[in-house]
PDB file of C-alpha atoms in Angstrom:
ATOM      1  CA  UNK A   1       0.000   0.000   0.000  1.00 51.00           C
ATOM      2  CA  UNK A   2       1.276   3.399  -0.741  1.00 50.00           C
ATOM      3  CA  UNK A   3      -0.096   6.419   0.585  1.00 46.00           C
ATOM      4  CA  UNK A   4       0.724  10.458   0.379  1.00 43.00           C
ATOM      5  CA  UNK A   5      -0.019  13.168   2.284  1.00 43.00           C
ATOM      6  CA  UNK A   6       1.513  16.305   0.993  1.00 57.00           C
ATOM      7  CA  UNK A   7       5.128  16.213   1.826  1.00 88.00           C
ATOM      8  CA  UNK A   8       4.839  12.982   2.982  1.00 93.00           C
ATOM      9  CA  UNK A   9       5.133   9.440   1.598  1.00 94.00           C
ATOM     10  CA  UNK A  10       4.331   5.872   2.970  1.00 95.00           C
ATOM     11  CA  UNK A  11       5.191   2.855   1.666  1.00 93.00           C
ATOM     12  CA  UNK A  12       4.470  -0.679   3.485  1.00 94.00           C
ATOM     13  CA  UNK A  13       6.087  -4.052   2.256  1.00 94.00           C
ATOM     14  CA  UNK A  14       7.738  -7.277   3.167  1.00 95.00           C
ATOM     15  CA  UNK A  15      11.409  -6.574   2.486  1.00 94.00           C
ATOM     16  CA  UNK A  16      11.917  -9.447  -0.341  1.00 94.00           C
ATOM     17  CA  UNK A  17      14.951  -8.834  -2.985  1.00 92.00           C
ATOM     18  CA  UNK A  18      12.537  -8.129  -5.439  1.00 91.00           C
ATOM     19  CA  UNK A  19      10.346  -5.650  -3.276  1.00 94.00           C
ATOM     20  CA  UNK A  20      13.372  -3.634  -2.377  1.00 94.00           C
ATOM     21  CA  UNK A  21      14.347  -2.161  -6.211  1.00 93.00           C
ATOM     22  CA  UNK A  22      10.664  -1.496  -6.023  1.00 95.00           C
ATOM     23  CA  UNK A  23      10.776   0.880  -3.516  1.00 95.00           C
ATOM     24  CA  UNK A  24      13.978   2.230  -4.844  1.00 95.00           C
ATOM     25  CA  UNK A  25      12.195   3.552  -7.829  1.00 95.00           C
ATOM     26  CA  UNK A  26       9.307   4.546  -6.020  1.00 95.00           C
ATOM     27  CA  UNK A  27      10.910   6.823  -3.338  1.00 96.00           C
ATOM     28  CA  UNK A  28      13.052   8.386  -6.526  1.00 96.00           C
ATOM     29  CA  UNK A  29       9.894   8.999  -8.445  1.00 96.00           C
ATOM     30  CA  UNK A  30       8.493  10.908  -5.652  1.00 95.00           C
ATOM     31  CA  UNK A  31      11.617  12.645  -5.070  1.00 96.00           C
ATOM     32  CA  UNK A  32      11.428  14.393  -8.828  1.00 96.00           C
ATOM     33  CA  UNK A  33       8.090  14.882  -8.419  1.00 94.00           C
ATOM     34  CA  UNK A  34       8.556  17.191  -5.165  1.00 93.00           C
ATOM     35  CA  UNK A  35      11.363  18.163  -7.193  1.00 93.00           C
ATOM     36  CA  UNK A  36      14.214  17.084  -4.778  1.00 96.00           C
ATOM     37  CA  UNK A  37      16.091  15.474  -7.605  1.00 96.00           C
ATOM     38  CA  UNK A  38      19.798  16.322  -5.878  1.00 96.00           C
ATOM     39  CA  UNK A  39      18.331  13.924  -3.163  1.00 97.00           C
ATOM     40  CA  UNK A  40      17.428  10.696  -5.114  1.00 97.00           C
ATOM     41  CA  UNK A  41      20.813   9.202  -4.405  1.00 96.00           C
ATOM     42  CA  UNK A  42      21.518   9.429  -1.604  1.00 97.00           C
ATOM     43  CA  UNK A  43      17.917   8.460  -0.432  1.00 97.00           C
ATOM     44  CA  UNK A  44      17.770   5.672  -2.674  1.00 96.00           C
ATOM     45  CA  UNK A  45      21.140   4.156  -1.307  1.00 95.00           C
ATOM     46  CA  UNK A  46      19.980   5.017   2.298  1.00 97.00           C
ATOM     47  CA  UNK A  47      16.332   2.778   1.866  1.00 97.00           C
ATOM     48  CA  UNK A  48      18.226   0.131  -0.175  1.00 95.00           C
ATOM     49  CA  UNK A  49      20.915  -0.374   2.795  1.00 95.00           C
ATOM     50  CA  UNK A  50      17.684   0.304   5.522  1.00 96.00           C
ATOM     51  CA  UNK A  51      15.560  -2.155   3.309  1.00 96.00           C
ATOM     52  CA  UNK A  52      18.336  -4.967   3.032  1.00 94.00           C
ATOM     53  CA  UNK A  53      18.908  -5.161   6.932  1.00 93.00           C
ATOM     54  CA  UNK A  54      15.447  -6.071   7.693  1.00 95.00           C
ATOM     55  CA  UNK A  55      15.567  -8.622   4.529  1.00 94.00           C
ATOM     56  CA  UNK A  56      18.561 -10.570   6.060  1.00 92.00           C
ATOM     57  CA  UNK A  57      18.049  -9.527   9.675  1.00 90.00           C
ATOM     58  CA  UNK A  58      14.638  -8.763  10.904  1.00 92.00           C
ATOM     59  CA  UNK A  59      12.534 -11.634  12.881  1.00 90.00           C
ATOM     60  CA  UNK A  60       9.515 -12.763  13.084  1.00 88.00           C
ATOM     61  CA  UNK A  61       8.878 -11.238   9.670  1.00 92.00           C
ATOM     62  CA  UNK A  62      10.149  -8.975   6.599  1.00 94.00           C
ATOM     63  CA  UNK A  63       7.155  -6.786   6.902  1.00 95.00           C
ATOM     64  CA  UNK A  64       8.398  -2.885   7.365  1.00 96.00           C
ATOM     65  CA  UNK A  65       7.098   0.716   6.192  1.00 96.00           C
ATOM     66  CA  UNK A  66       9.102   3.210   4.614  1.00 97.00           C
ATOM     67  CA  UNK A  67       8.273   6.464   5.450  1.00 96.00           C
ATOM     68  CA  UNK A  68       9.451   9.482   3.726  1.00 97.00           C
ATOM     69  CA  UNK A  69       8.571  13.428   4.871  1.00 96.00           C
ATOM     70  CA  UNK A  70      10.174  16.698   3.684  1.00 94.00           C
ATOM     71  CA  UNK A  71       9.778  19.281   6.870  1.00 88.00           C
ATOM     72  CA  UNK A  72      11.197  22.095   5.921  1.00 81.00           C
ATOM     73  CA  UNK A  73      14.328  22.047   5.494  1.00 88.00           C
ATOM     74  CA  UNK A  74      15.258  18.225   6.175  1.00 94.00           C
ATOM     75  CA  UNK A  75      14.310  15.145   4.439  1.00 97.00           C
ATOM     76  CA  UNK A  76      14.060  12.070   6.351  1.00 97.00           C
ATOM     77  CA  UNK A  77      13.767   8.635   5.404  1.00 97.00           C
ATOM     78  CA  UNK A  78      12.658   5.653   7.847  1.00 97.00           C
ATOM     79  CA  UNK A  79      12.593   1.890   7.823  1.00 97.00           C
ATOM     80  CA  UNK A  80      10.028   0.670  10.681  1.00 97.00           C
ATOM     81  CA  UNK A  81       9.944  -3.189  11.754  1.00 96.00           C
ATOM     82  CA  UNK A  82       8.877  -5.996  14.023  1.00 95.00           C
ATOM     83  CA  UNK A  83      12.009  -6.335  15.236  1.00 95.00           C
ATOM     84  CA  UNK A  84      12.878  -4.785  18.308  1.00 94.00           C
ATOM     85  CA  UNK A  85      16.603  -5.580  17.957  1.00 93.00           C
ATOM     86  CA  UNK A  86      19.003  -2.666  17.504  1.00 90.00           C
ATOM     87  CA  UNK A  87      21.651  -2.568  14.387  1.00 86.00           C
ATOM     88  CA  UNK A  88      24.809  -2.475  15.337  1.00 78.00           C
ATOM     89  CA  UNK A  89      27.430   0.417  13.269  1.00 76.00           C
ATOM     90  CA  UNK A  90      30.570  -1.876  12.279  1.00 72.00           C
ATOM     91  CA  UNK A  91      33.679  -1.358  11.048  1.00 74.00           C
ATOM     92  CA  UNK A  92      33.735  -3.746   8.283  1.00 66.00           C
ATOM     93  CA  UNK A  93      37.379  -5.189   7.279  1.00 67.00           C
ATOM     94  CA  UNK A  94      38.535  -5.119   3.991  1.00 67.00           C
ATOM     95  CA  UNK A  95      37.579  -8.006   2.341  1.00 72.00           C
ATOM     96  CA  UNK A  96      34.156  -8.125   4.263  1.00 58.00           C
ATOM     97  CA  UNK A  97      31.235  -8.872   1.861  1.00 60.00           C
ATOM     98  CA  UNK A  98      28.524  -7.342   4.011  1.00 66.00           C
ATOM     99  CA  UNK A  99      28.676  -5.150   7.593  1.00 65.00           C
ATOM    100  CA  UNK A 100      28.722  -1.485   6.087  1.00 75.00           C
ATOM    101  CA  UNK A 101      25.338  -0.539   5.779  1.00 80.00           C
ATOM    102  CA  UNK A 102      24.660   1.797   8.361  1.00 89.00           C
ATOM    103  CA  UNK A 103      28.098   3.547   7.398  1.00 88.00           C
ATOM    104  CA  UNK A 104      27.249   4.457   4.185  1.00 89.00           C
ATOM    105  CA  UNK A 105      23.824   5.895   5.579  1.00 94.00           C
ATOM    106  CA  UNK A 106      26.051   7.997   8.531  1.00 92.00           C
ATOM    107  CA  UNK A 107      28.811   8.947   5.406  1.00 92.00           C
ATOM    108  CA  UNK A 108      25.575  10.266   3.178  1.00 93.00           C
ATOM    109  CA  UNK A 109      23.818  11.555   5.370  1.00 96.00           C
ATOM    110  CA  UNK A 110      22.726  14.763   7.796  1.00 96.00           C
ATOM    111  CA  UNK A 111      22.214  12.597  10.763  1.00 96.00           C
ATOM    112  CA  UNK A 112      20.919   9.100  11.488  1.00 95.00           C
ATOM    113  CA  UNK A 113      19.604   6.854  14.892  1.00 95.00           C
ATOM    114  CA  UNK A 114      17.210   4.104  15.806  1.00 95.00           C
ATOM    115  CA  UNK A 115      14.283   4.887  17.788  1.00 95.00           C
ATOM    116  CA  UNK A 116      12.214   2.025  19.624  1.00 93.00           C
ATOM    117  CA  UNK A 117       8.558   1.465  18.504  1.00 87.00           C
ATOM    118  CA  UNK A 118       5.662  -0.296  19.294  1.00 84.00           C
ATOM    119  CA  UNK A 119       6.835  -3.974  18.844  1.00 87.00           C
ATOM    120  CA  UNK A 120       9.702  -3.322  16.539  1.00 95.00           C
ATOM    121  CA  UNK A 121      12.200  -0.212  15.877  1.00 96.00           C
ATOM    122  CA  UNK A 122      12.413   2.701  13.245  1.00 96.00           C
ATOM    123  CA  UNK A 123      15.726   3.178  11.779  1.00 96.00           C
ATOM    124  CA  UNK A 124      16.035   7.043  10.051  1.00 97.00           C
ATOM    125  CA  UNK A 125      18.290   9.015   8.417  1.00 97.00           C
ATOM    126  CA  UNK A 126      18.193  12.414   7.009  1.00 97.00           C
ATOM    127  CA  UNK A 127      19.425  14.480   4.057  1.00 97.00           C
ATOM    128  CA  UNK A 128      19.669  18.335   4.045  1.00 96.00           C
ATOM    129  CA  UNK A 129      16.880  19.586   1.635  1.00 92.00           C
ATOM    130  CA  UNK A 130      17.726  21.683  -1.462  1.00 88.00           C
ATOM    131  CA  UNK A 131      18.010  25.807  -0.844  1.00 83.00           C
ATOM    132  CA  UNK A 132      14.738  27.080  -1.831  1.00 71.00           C
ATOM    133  CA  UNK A 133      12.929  23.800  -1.430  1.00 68.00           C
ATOM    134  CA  UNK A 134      10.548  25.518   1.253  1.00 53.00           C
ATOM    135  CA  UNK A 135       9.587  28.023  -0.681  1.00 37.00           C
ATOM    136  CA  UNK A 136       8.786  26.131  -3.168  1.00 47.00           C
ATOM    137  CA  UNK A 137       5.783  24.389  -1.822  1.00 46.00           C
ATOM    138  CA  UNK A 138       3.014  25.183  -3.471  1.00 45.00           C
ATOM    139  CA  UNK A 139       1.208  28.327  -2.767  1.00 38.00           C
ATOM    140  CA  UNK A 140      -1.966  26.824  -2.096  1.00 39.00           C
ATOM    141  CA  UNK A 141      -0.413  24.305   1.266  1.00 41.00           C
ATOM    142  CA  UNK A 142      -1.153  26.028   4.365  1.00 42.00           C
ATOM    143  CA  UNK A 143       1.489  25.247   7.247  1.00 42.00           C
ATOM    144  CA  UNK A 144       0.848  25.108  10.655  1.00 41.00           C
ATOM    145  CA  UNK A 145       3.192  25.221  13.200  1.00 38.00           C
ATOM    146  CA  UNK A 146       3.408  24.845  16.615  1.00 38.00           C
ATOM    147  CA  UNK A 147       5.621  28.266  17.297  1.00 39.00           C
ATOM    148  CA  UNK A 148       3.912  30.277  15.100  1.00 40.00           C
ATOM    149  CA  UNK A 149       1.297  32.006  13.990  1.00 41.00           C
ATOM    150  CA  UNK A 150       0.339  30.554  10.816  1.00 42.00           C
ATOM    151  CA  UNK A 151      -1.185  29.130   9.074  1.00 44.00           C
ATOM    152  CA  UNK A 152       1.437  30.254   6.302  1.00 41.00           C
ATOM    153  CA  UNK A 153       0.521  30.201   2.608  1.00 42.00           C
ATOM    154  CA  UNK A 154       3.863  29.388   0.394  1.00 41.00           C
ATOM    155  CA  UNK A 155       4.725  33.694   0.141  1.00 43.00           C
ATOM    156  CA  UNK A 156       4.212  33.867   3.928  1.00 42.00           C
ATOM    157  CA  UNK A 157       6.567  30.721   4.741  1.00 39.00           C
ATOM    158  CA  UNK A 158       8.664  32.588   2.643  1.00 44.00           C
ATOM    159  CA  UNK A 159       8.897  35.921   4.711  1.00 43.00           C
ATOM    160  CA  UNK A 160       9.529  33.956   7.549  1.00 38.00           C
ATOM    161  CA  UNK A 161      12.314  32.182   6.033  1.00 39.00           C
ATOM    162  CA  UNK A 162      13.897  35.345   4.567  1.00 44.00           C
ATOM    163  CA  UNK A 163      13.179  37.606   7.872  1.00 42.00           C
ATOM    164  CA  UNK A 164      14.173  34.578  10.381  1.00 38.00           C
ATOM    165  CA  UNK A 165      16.265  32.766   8.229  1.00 39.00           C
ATOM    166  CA  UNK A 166      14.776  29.982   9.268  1.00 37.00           C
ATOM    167  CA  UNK A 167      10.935  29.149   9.632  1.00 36.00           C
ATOM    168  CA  UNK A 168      10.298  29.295  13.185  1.00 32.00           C
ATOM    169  CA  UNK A 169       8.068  26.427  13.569  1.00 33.00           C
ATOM    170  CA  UNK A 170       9.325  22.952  15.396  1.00 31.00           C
ATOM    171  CA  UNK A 171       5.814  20.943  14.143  1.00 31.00           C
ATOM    172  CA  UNK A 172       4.417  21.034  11.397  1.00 32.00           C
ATOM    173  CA  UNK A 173       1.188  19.705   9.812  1.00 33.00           C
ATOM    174  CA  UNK A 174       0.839  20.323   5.743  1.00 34.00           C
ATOM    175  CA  UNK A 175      -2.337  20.293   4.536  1.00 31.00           C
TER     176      UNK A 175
END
C-alpha cells in the first residue's frame, strides 16, 4: 500500500529482494516529483541499505514501512519493523562482503539513529533539503506550526524564512 499526504510518503512491504528495487524507484519517483532530484541518491542508497537489513536480519517477519517526509528544510527517510533488535554500526574489514550498511547511511547523510517502537524499531536518516525547497511548496499548502502564527501560505513561509532565516516552527502539519 502506498499512501501520500503532501510532503509525505508511505510505503508498506515485506522486504523481499525483489520488493526492495521497487521501492527504490518509487521513493526516486516521488523525489522528482517534489522536485528534490539532488536527493534521489543518496535516499535511494539510504532505503536500499535500511531495506536490506530487515531482509537478512529482521525476525519474526520482513514486513516494514518506509516512510518518507520533507519538513522544511530536512528530508528524512525511515525503515520501521517488528524487530525490536538494535543494528549495530561496524567497522567492516577489507575483504568483508557485508557489515557497512549503516556507514554508508552515517557517510551520506545529515544525521541518522534508531528509535524504539511499538513492537519493533524505526531506523532514520536524514538528508539536508535543497536551498529554496521551502519556498517552493506550493502556494496553495497552508502550514501550521506549533511556534507560530500561521497558518502560512507558500509567500508567507517565505517571509519567515527570509526575515528569520529559518521558519520558526518545530511541528508542522501540511495540509
Amino acid at each position: 500500500m502506498i499512501s501520500q499526504q503532501s510532503r509525505h510518503c508511505t510505503v508498506e512491504l515485506h522486504a523481499l529482494p525483489s520488493r526492495i528495487g521497487q521501492v527504490r524507484r518509487i521513493i526516486s519517483a516521488q523525489l522528482r516529483y517534489w522536485r528534490l532530484d539532488p536527493l534521489i541518491d543518496h535516499a535511494a542508497l539510504g532505503v536500499t541499505e535500511l531495506l536490506t537489513n530487515v531482509h537478512r536480519h529482521a525476525q519474526p517477519d520482513k514486513r516494514c514501512t518506509v516512510d518518507v517526509a520533507l519538513l522544511l528544510d530536512s528530508l528524512t527517510v525511515s525503515v520501521s519493523d517488528h524487530d525490536p533488535r538494535v543494528p549495530n554500526l561496524t567497522d567492516a574489514d577489507t575483504y568483508d562482503t557485508g557489515g557497512r550498511g549503516l556507514a554508508l547511511i552515517a557517510a551520506v547523510s545529515q544525521s541518522w539513529g534508531v528509535r524504539p517502537s511499538a513492537g519493533g524499531k524505526s531506523v532514520w536518516f536524514t538528508l539536508p533539503a535543497p536551498p529554496g525547497s521551502a519556498a517552493a511548496r506550493p502556494a496553495h499548502c497552508p502550514v501550521y506550526g506549533a511556534a507560530t502564527d500561521g497558518p502560512f501560505d507558500g509567500a508567507d513561509l517565505e517571509a519567515v524564512i527570509l526575515e528569520y532565516g529559518h521558519a520558526t516552527a518545530r511541528t508542522v502539519v501540511m495540509g
